[in-house]
Structure formats: C-alpha cells, structure tokens
PDB file of C-alpha atoms and ligand atoms in Angstrom:
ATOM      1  CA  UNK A   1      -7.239 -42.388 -13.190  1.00  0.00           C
ATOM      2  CA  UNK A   2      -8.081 -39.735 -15.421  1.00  0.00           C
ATOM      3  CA  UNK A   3      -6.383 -38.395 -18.826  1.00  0.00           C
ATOM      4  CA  UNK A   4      -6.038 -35.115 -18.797  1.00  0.00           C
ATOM      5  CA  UNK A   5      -5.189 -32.577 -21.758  1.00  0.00           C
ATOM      6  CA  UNK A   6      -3.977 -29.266 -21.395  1.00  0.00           C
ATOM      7  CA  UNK A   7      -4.878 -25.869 -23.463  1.00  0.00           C
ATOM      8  CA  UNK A   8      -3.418 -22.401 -23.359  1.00  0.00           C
ATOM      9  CA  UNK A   9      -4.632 -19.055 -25.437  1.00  0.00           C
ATOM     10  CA  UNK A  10      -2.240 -18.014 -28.098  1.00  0.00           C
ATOM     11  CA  UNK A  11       0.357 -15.489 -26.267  1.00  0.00           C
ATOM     12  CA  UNK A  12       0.644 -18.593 -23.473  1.00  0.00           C
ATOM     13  CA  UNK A  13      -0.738 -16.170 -20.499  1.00  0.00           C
ATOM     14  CA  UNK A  14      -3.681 -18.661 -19.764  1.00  0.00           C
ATOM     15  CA  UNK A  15      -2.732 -22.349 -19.226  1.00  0.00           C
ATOM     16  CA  UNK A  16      -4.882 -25.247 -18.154  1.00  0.00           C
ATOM     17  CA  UNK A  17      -6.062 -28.360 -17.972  1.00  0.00           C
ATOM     18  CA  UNK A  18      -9.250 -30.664 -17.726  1.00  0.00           C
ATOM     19  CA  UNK A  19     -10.003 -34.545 -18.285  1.00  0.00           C
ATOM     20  CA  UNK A  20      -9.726 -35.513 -21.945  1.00  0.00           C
ATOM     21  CA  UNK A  21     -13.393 -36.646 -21.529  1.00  0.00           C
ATOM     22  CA  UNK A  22     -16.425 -34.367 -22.845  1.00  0.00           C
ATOM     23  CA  UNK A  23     -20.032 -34.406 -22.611  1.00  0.00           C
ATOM     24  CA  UNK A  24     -21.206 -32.523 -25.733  1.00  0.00           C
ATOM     25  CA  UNK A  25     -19.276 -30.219 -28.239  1.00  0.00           C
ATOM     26  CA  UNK A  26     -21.456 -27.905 -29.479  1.00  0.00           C
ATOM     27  CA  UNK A  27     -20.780 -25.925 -33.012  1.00  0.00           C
ATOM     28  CA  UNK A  28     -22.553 -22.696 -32.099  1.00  0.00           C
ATOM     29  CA  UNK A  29     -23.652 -20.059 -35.057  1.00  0.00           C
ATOM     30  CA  UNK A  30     -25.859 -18.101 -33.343  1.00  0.00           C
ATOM     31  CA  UNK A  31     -25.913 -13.775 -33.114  1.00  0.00           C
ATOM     32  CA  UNK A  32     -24.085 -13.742 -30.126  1.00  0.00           C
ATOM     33  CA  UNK A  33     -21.033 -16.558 -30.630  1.00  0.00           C
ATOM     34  CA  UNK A  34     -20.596 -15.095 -33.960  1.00  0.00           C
ATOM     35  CA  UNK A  35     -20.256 -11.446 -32.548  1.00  0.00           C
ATOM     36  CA  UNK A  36     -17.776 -12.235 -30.081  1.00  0.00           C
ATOM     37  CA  UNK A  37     -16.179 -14.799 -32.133  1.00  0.00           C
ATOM     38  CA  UNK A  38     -15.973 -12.383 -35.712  1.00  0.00           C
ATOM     39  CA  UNK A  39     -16.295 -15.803 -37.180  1.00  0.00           C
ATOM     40  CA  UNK A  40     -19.074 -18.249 -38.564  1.00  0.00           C
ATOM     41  CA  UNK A  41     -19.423 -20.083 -35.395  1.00  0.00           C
ATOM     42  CA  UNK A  42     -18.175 -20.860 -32.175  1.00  0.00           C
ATOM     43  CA  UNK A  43     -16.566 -24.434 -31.178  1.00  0.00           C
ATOM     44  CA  UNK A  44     -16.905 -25.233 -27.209  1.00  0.00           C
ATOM     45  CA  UNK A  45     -16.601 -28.598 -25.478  1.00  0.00           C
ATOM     46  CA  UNK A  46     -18.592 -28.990 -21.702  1.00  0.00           C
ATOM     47  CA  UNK A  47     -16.707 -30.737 -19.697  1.00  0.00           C
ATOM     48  CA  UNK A  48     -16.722 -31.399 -15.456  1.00  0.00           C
ATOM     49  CA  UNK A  49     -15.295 -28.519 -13.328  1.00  0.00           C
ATOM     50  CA  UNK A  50     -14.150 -31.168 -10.747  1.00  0.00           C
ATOM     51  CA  UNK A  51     -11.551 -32.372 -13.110  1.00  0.00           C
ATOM     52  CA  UNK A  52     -10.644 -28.567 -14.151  1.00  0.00           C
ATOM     53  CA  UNK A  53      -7.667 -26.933 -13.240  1.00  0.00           C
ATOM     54  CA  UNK A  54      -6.066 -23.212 -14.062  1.00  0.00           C
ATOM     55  CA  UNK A  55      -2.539 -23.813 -14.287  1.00  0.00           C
ATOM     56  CA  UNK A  56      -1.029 -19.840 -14.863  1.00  0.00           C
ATOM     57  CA  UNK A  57      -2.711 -17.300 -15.726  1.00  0.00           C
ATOM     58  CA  UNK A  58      -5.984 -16.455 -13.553  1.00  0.00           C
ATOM     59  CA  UNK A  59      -5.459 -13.015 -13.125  1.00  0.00           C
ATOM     60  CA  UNK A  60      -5.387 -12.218 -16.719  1.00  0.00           C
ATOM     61  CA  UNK A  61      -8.704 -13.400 -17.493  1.00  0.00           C
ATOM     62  CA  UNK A  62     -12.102 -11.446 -17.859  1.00  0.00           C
ATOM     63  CA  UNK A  63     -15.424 -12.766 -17.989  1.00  0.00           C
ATOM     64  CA  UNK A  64     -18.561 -11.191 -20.175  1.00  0.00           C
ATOM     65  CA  UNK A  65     -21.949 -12.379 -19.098  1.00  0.00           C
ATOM     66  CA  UNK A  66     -24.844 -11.177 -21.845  1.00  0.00           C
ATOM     67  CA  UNK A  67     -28.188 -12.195 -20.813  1.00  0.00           C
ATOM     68  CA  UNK A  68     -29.555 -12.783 -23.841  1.00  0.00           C
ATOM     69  CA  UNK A  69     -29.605 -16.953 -23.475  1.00  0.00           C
ATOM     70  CA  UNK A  70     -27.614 -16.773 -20.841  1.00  0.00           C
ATOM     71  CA  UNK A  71     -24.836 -16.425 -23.234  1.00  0.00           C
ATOM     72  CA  UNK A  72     -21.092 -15.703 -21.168  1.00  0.00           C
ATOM     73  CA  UNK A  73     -17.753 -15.247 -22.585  1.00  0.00           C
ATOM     74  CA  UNK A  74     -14.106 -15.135 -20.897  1.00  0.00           C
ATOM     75  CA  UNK A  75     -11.072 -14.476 -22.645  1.00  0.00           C
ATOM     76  CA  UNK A  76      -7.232 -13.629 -22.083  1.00  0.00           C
ATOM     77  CA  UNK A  77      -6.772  -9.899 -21.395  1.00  0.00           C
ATOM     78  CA  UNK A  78      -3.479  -9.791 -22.922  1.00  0.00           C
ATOM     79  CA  UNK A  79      -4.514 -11.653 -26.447  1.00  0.00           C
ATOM     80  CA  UNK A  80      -8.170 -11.744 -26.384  1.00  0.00           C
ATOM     81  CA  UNK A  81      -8.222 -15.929 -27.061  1.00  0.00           C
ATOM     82  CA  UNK A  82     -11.322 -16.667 -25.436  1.00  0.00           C
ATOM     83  CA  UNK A  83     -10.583 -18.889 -22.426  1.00  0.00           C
ATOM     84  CA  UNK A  84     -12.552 -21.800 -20.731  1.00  0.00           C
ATOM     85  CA  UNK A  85     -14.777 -20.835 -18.041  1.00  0.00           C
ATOM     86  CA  UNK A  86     -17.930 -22.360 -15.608  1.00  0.00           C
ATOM     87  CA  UNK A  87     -21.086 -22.023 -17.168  1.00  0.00           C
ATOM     88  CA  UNK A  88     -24.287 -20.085 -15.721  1.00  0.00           C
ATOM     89  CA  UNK A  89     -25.415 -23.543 -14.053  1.00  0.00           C
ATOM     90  CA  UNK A  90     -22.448 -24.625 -12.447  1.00  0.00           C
ATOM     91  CA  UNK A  91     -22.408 -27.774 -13.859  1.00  0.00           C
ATOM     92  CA  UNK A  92     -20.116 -27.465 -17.149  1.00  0.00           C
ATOM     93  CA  UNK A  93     -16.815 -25.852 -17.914  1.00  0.00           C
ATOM     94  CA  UNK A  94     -16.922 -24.576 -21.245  1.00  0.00           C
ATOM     95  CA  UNK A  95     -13.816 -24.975 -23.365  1.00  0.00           C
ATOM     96  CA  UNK A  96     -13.495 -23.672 -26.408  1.00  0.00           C
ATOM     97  CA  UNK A  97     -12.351 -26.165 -28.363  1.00  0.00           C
ATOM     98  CA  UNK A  98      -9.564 -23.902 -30.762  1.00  0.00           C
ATOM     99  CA  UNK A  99      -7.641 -23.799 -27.427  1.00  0.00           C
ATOM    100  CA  UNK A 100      -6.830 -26.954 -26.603  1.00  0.00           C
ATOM    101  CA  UNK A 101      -3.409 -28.630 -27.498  1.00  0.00           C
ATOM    102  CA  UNK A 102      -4.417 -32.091 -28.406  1.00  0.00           C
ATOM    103  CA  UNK A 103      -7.656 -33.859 -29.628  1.00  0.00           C
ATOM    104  CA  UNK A 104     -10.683 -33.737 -27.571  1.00  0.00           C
ATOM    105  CA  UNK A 105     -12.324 -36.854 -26.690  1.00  0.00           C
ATOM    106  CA  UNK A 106     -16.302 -35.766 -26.390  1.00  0.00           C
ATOM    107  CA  UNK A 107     -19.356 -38.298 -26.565  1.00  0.00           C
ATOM    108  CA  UNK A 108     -21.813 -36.387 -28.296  1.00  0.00           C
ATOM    109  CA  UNK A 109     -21.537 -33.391 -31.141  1.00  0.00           C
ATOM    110  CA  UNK A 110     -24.268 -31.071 -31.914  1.00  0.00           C
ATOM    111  CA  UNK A 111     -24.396 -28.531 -34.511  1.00  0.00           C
ATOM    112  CA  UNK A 112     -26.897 -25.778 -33.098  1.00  0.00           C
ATOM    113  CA  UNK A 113     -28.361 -22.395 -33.412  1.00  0.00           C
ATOM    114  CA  UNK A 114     -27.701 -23.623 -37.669  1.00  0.00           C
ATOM    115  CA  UNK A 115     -30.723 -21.159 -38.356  1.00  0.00           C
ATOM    116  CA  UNK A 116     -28.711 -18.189 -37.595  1.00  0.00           C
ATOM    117  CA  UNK A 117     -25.790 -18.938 -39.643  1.00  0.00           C
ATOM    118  CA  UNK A 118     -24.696 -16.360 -42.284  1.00  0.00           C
ATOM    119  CA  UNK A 119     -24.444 -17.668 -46.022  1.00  0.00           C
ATOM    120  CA  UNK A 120     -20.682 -16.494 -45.991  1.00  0.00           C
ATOM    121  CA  UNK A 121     -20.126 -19.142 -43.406  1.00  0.00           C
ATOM    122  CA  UNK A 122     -20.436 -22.106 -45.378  1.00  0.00           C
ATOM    123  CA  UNK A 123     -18.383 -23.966 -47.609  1.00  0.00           C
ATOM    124  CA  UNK A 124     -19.414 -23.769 -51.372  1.00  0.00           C
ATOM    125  CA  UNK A 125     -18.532 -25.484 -54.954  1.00  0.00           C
ATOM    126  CA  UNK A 126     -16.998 -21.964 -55.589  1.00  0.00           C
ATOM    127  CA  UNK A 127     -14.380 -21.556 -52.642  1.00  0.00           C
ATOM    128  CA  UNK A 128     -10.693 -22.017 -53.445  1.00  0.00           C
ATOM    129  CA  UNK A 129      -8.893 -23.769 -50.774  1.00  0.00           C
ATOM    130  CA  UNK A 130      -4.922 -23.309 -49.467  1.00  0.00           C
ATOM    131  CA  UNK A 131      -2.765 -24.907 -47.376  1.00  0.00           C
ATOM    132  CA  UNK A 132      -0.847 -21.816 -46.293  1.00  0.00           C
ATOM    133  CA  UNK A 133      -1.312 -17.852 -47.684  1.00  0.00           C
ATOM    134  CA  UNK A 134      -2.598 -17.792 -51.540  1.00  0.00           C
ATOM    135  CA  UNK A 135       0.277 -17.351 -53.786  1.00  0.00           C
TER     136      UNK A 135
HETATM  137 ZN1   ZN B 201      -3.406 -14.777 -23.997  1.00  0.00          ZN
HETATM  138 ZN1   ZN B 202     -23.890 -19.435 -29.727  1.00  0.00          ZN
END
C-alpha cells in the first residue's frame, strides 16, 4: 500500500496525486528553468507515472517542449502554475515541487545546472528578511 499526496496549481483547476515517494529532487538554475520560472531556480521532484493520477483538470493543461536539453514545461492554462507532467523518457513524472500540498518524501536531492545561476539568486549577509510584506 502506497501513500499518496495530492497537489493542485494555485486557482485549483489542476488537481492530482502521486505516491509520497521520490527518486531525486532536483534544484534546477539553469537558462531555461529560470526563463520559464522568472525565478532563481526551478524545484521538481521525479517520481513513477504508474502511481500518478490527474484528478480534475486535464483539459486545462498545456505542455511546452524546448529542445534545448530536452527541457519541457506544462502548466495550468487558467493560472499559469506549472503542472506535473511525463518526462521526454517516459520513465519520470516531473512534479514541481511548489505544487504539492504536503511534504515530499524523495531519496536523493541534487542541486544542478549551479553554474548558471544569477548572483541575484542567492542569499547574502546584506538581504533583509520578512515574514509577511515589509512594513
Ligand atoms: Zn490553475
Ligand atoms: Zn533547469
């Protein structure tokens, strides 16, 4: 018997679920995850398609496949979350991790593509740091 935990995209279009059981979680700042991201990096767990399920929502996703590395993205068409989807091999369903509801359970994390990443997107001695909005 598996665990499973569910994720949705932030207007609640796209629902789903997968086992609460991950390969790798790879922190991505490369070109293209920071492109489609607009952020330092992108955050996506691999986990096994068997145990992957779609629960509402289908029909409002897209997929984006960009050659370059074999690099794909889907996302809600509504809200633009990106959204989990099967990778190039067939092998992995890529979640990204933001989207999930609880904690992921993953064996192995991997910080890659570090190279690429912009100074901006690290922390620093100088940063100020919030709970909520600055006052
Ligand atoms: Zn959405
Ligand atoms: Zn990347």
């Amino acid at each position: 018997m598996c665990e499973l935990i569910k994720g949705k995209c932030l207007c609640g279009s796209v629902e789903y679920e997968i086992e609460n059981k991950f390969d790798q979680f790879y922190i991505c700042h490369c070109e293209q995850c920071r492109k489609i991201t607009g952020s330092a990096y992108a955050s996506n767990l691999f986990g096994d398609p068997r145990q992957f399920n779609i629960i509402s929502g289908s029909e409002d996703i897209k997929r984006f496949d960009y050659n370059e590395r074999g690099f794909t993205k889907a996302f809600c068409t509504e809200c633009g979350s990106g959204v989990p989807y099967l990778n190039s091999s067939g092998k992995s369903i890529v979640v990204p991790a933001g989207t999930l509801d609880a904690e992921p359970v993953f064996n192995d994390k991997k910080i890659i593509f570090y190279k690429e990443k912009p100074k901006w997107g690290s922390e620093n001695e100088t940063d100020s740091y919030f709970d909520e909005f600055p006052v």
